[in-house]
Amino acid sequence: MENNRESRRCPRFPVKDGVIALDSVYGEIIDVSFGGLSFRYTAYDDMTTEPAEFGIIFGGEELFFDNLPLTNVCDIVIDEKAGEAGEVRRRGMAFGELVPEQVVTLARFIRQFSLGK
C-alpha cells in the first residue's frame, strides 16, 4: 500500500498562474503553501546570487501581493542550458511573519490560482 500523505506542516498547492519578483529575479510560481512557495526561473551570468528578503506576487492582473517577507530555503539547477539562455533553476522560499492582511491575501491567491488537490 502506497502512502501519499503530505508530510509537510503546510500542504502545497500547485499553481496554474502566478509570477514572483525578487529584486532582479522574475519566476513562474510552481507551488505555494501557507509556509512558503517554490518557483522556476532562468539564471544568467550577470544575475546576483544574493536572495532577496522581500518579494511581490502577481496573479495575472487580478492580484498584486507586495512586501512579502521571504527567506531563501534552497536554490537548485533543474535544467542546464548552453549559451545565452542561461540555466533553469528552482528556488524554495519560506514566508516570514505575515500580518493578518497578508494571510488573507495569500489565502485568496491559493483559492484563485491553485490547481487544487
mmCIF file of N, CA and C in Angstrom, residues 35-109:
data_model
loop_
_atom_site.group_PDB
_atom_site.id
_atom_site.type_symbol
_atom_site.label_atom_id
_atom_site.label_comp_id
_atom_site.label_asym_id
_atom_site.label_seq_id
_atom_site.Cartn_x
_atom_site.Cartn_y
_atom_site.Cartn_z
ATOM 1 N N GLY A 35 3.175 28.185 4.267
ATOM 2 C CA GLY A 35 4.522 28.266 4.813
ATOM 3 C C GLY A 35 5.536 28.844 3.847
ATOM 4 N N GLY A 36 5.245 28.820 2.538
ATOM 5 C CA GLY A 36 6.199 29.323 1.557
ATOM 6 C C GLY A 36 5.796 28.949 0.150
ATOM 7 N N LEU A 37 6.756 29.076 -0.770
ATOM 8 C CA LEU A 37 6.474 28.771 -2.165
ATOM 9 C C LEU A 37 7.753 28.348 -2.862
ATOM 10 N N SER A 38 7.596 27.767 -4.036
ATOM 11 C CA SER A 38 8.746 27.490 -4.896
ATOM 12 C C SER A 38 8.427 28.039 -6.278
ATOM 13 N N PHE A 39 9.488 28.441 -6.974
ATOM 14 C CA PHE A 39 9.298 28.983 -8.305
ATOM 15 C C PHE A 39 10.468 28.605 -9.194
ATOM 16 N N ARG A 40 10.215 28.670 -10.502
ATOM 17 C CA ARG A 40 11.196 28.334 -11.527
ATOM 18 C C ARG A 40 11.600 29.642 -12.215
ATOM 19 N N TYR A 41 12.909 29.786 -12.461
ATOM 20 C CA TYR A 41 13.393 30.980 -13.151
ATOM 21 C C TYR A 41 14.636 30.642 -13.955
ATOM 22 N N THR A 42 14.984 31.531 -14.867
ATOM 23 C CA THR A 42 16.197 31.357 -15.658
ATOM 24 C C THR A 42 17.266 32.275 -15.100
ATOM 25 N N ALA A 43 18.416 31.692 -14.750
ATOM 26 C CA ALA A 43 19.529 32.453 -14.185
ATOM 27 C C ALA A 43 20.544 32.750 -15.271
ATOM 28 N N TYR A 44 20.990 33.969 -15.305
ATOM 29 C CA TYR A 44 22.006 34.406 -16.258
ATOM 30 C C TYR A 44 23.288 34.727 -15.495
ATOM 31 N N ASP A 45 24.404 34.769 -16.207
ATOM 32 C CA ASP A 45 25.706 35.002 -15.572
ATOM 33 C C ASP A 45 25.769 36.298 -14.779
ATOM 34 N N ASP A 46 25.101 37.344 -15.253
ATOM 35 C CA ASP A 46 25.209 38.639 -14.593
ATOM 36 C C ASP A 46 24.211 38.834 -13.452
ATOM 37 N N MET A 47 23.457 37.793 -13.089
ATOM 38 C CA MET A 47 22.475 37.901 -12.010
ATOM 39 C C MET A 47 23.153 37.840 -10.654
ATOM 40 N N THR A 48 22.581 38.559 -9.723
ATOM 41 C CA THR A 48 23.071 38.469 -8.358
ATOM 42 C C THR A 48 22.617 37.145 -7.740
ATOM 43 N N THR A 49 23.452 36.553 -6.932
ATOM 44 C CA THR A 49 23.086 35.288 -6.280
ATOM 45 C C THR A 49 22.551 35.523 -4.876
ATOM 46 N N GLU A 50 22.553 36.779 -4.431
ATOM 47 C CA GLU A 50 22.041 37.089 -3.102
ATOM 48 C C GLU A 50 20.516 36.990 -3.096
ATOM 49 N N PRO A 51 19.956 36.161 -2.223
ATOM 50 C CA PRO A 51 18.496 36.062 -2.167
ATOM 51 C C PRO A 51 17.873 37.322 -1.569
ATOM 52 N N ALA A 52 16.736 37.717 -2.076
ATOM 53 C CA ALA A 52 16.029 38.900 -1.583
ATOM 54 C C ALA A 52 15.281 38.565 -0.298
ATOM 55 N N GLU A 53 14.972 39.576 0.478
ATOM 56 C CA GLU A 53 14.217 39.378 1.712
ATOM 57 C C GLU A 53 12.739 39.698 1.543
ATOM 58 N N PHE A 54 12.398 40.385 0.461
ATOM 59 C CA PHE A 54 11.002 40.735 0.205
ATOM 60 C C PHE A 54 10.686 40.463 -1.252
ATOM 61 N N GLY A 55 9.444 40.098 -1.528
ATOM 62 C CA GLY A 55 9.042 39.804 -2.890
ATOM 63 C C GLY A 55 7.658 40.328 -3.188
ATOM 64 N N ILE A 56 7.305 40.212 -4.455
ATOM 65 C CA ILE A 56 5.988 40.611 -4.940
ATOM 66 C C ILE A 56 5.424 39.446 -5.734
ATOM 67 N N ILE A 57 4.164 39.105 -5.494
ATOM 68 C CA ILE A 57 3.485 38.065 -6.262
ATOM 69 C C ILE A 57 2.434 38.733 -7.141
ATOM 70 N N PHE A 58 2.424 38.322 -8.399
ATOM 71 C CA PHE A 58 1.403 38.776 -9.344
ATOM 72 C C PHE A 58 0.568 37.579 -9.741
ATOM 73 N N GLY A 59 -0.734 37.708 -9.667
ATOM 74 C CA GLY A 59 -1.637 36.667 -10.133
ATOM 75 C C GLY A 59 -2.438 37.221 -11.283
ATOM 76 N N GLY A 60 -1.854 37.162 -12.470
ATOM 77 C CA GLY A 60 -2.500 37.790 -13.617
ATOM 78 C C GLY A 60 -2.632 39.272 -13.342
ATOM 79 N N GLU A 61 -3.731 39.876 -13.716
ATOM 80 C CA GLU A 61 -3.983 41.277 -13.393
ATOM 81 C C GLU A 61 -4.926 41.390 -12.208
ATOM 82 N N GLU A 62 -5.295 40.239 -11.653
ATOM 83 C CA GLU A 62 -6.308 40.221 -10.596
ATOM 84 C C GLU A 62 -5.743 40.358 -9.199
ATOM 85 N N LEU A 63 -4.453 40.064 -9.004
ATOM 86 C CA LEU A 63 -3.913 40.068 -7.658
ATOM 87 C C LEU A 63 -2.488 40.591 -7.662
ATOM 88 N N PHE A 64 -2.211 41.475 -6.736
ATOM 89 C CA PHE A 64 -0.883 42.048 -6.552
ATOM 90 C C PHE A 64 -0.592 41.955 -5.064
ATOM 91 N N PHE A 65 0.456 41.243 -4.694
ATOM 92 C CA PHE A 65 0.761 40.938 -3.306
ATOM 93 C C PHE A 65 2.201 41.377 -3.061
ATOM 94 N N ASP A 66 2.399 42.568 -2.455
ATOM 95 C CA ASP A 66 3.761 43.094 -2.324
ATOM 96 C C ASP A 66 4.258 43.085 -0.879
ATOM 97 N N ASN A 67 5.535 43.423 -0.715
ATOM 98 C CA ASN A 67 6.212 43.442 0.591
ATOM 99 C C ASN A 67 6.088 42.121 1.335
ATOM 100 N N LEU A 68 6.185 41.045 0.605
ATOM 101 C CA LEU A 68 6.070 39.705 1.159
ATOM 102 C C LEU A 68 7.402 39.296 1.783
ATOM 103 N N PRO A 69 7.452 39.071 3.115
ATOM 104 C CA PRO A 69 8.719 38.688 3.740
ATOM 105 C C PRO A 69 9.078 37.244 3.401
ATOM 106 N N LEU A 70 10.295 37.047 2.895
ATOM 107 C CA LEU A 70 10.726 35.727 2.438
ATOM 108 C C LEU A 70 12.129 35.395 2.938
ATOM 109 N N THR A 71 12.377 34.108 3.107
ATOM 110 C CA THR A 71 13.702 33.603 3.438
ATOM 111 C C THR A 71 14.036 32.511 2.438
ATOM 112 N N ASN A 72 15.229 32.578 1.868
ATOM 113 C CA ASN A 72 15.667 31.572 0.909
ATOM 114 C C ASN A 72 15.873 30.232 1.629
ATOM 115 N N VAL A 73 15.294 29.162 1.082
ATOM 116 C CA VAL A 73 15.452 27.830 1.654
ATOM 117 C C VAL A 73 16.387 26.991 0.787
ATOM 118 N N CYS A 74 16.171 27.038 -0.535
ATOM 119 C CA CYS A 74 17.031 26.293 -1.455
ATOM 120 C C CYS A 74 16.989 26.944 -2.831
ATOM 121 N N ASP A 75 18.012 26.658 -3.619
ATOM 122 C CA ASP A 75 18.100 27.180 -4.982
ATOM 123 C C ASP A 75 18.935 26.176 -5.772
ATOM 124 N N ILE A 76 18.267 25.394 -6.624
ATOM 125 C CA ILE A 76 18.965 24.315 -7.329
ATOM 126 C C ILE A 76 18.780 24.423 -8.839
ATOM 127 N N VAL A 77 19.735 23.885 -9.573
ATOM 128 C CA VAL A 77 19.644 23.817 -11.037
ATOM 129 C C VAL A 77 18.723 22.659 -11.394
ATOM 130 N N ILE A 78 17.722 22.931 -12.256
ATOM 131 C CA ILE A 78 16.870 21.837 -12.726
ATOM 132 C C ILE A 78 17.085 21.553 -14.205
ATOM 133 N N ASP A 79 17.699 22.499 -14.928
ATOM 134 C CA ASP A 79 17.991 22.278 -16.339
ATOM 135 C C ASP A 79 19.111 23.218 -16.765
ATOM 136 N N GLU A 80 20.268 22.657 -17.044
ATOM 137 C CA GLU A 80 21.380 23.474 -17.533
ATOM 138 C C GLU A 80 21.234 23.633 -19.035
ATOM 139 N N LYS A 81 21.234 24.876 -19.488
ATOM 140 C CA LYS A 81 21.133 25.149 -20.925
ATOM 141 C C LYS A 81 22.422 25.804 -21.373
ATOM 142 N N ALA A 82 22.836 25.486 -22.568
ATOM 143 C CA ALA A 82 24.071 26.064 -23.109
ATOM 144 C C ALA A 82 23.795 27.414 -23.739
ATOM 145 N N GLY A 83 24.821 28.238 -23.787
ATOM 146 C CA GLY A 83 24.732 29.511 -24.497
ATOM 147 C C GLY A 83 24.085 30.605 -23.686
ATOM 148 N N GLU A 84 23.417 31.510 -24.387
ATOM 149 C CA GLU A 84 22.864 32.705 -23.771
ATOM 150 C C GLU A 84 21.579 32.445 -22.997
ATOM 151 N N ALA A 85 21.001 31.275 -23.140
ATOM 152 C CA ALA A 85 19.718 31.004 -22.500
ATOM 153 C C ALA A 85 19.825 30.929 -20.986
ATOM 154 N N GLY A 86 21.013 30.702 -20.446
ATOM 155 C CA GLY A 86 21.153 30.578 -19.004
ATOM 156 C C GLY A 86 20.737 29.203 -18.542
ATOM 157 N N GLU A 87 20.603 29.039 -17.232
ATOM 158 C CA GLU A 87 20.169 27.752 -16.686
ATOM 159 C C GLU A 87 18.860 27.934 -15.940
ATOM 160 N N VAL A 88 17.998 26.936 -16.028
ATOM 161 C CA VAL A 88 16.716 26.978 -15.341
ATOM 162 C C VAL A 88 16.942 26.461 -13.927
ATOM 163 N N ARG A 89 16.467 27.246 -12.947
ATOM 164 C CA ARG A 89 16.662 26.911 -11.545
ATOM 165 C C ARG A 89 15.316 26.871 -10.830
ATOM 166 N N ARG A 90 15.301 26.201 -9.705
ATOM 167 C CA ARG A 90 14.125 26.159 -8.833
ATOM 168 C C ARG A 90 14.557 26.681 -7.475
ATOM 169 N N ARG A 91 13.820 27.669 -6.978
ATOM 170 C CA ARG A 91 14.130 28.248 -5.679
ATOM 171 C C ARG A 91 12.957 28.051 -4.733
ATOM 172 N N GLY A 92 13.247 27.614 -3.530
ATOM 173 C CA GLY A 92 12.241 27.481 -2.483
ATOM 174 C C GLY A 92 12.393 28.620 -1.494
ATOM 175 N N MET A 93 11.297 29.247 -1.142
ATOM 176 C CA MET A 93 11.299 30.374 -0.210
ATOM 177 C C MET A 93 10.281 30.112 0.895
ATOM 178 N N ALA A 94 10.660 30.444 2.137
ATOM 179 C CA ALA A 94 9.734 30.352 3.268
ATOM 180 C C ALA A 94 9.207 31.750 3.565
ATOM 181 N N PHE A 95 7.940 31.838 3.932
ATOM 182 C CA PHE A 95 7.374 33.121 4.315
ATOM 183 C C PHE A 95 7.848 33.480 5.712
ATOM 184 N N GLY A 96 8.102 34.769 5.910
ATOM 185 C CA GLY A 96 8.413 35.278 7.238
ATOM 186 C C GLY A 96 7.115 35.527 7.990
ATOM 187 N N GLU A 97 7.165 36.418 8.948
ATOM 188 C CA GLU A 97 5.969 36.769 9.724
ATOM 189 C C GLU A 97 4.990 37.539 8.844
ATOM 190 N N LEU A 98 3.844 36.941 8.586
ATOM 191 C CA LEU A 98 2.814 37.591 7.786
ATOM 192 C C LEU A 98 1.813 38.276 8.708
ATOM 193 N N VAL A 99 1.437 39.501 8.370
ATOM 194 C CA VAL A 99 0.392 40.195 9.120
ATOM 195 C C VAL A 99 -0.955 39.624 8.669
ATOM 196 N N PRO A 100 -2.012 39.810 9.461
ATOM 197 C CA PRO A 100 -3.319 39.223 9.096
ATOM 198 C C PRO A 100 -3.793 39.548 7.688
ATOM 199 N N GLU A 101 -3.568 40.762 7.208
ATOM 200 C CA GLU A 101 -3.997 41.131 5.857
ATOM 201 C C GLU A 101 -3.251 40.316 4.807
ATOM 202 N N GLN A 102 -1.974 40.021 5.058
ATOM 203 C CA GLN A 102 -1.195 39.214 4.128
ATOM 204 C C GLN A 102 -1.677 37.768 4.115
ATOM 205 N N VAL A 103 -2.083 37.253 5.267
ATOM 206 C CA VAL A 103 -2.611 35.883 5.334
ATOM 207 C C VAL A 103 -3.899 35.784 4.518
ATOM 208 N N VAL A 104 -4.754 36.797 4.614
ATOM 209 C CA VAL A 104 -5.998 36.824 3.844
ATOM 210 C C VAL A 104 -5.689 36.873 2.348
ATOM 211 N N THR A 105 -4.730 37.713 1.953
ATOM 212 C CA THR A 105 -4.361 37.815 0.539
ATOM 213 C C THR A 105 -3.755 36.511 0.040
ATOM 214 N N LEU A 106 -2.923 35.879 0.857
ATOM 215 C CA LEU A 106 -2.334 34.585 0.490
ATOM 216 C C LEU A 106 -3.418 33.526 0.323
ATOM 217 N N ALA A 107 -4.390 33.494 1.218
ATOM 218 C CA ALA A 107 -5.496 32.539 1.100
ATOM 219 C C ALA A 107 -6.275 32.773 -0.191
ATOM 220 N N ARG A 108 -6.482 34.034 -0.553
ATOM 221 C CA ARG A 108 -7.192 34.350 -1.793
ATOM 222 C C ARG A 108 -6.379 33.907 -3.003
ATOM 223 N N PHE A 109 -5.045 34.114 -2.958
ATOM 224 C CA PHE A 109 -4.182 33.679 -4.052
ATOM 225 C C PHE A 109 -4.274 32.167 -4.220
#
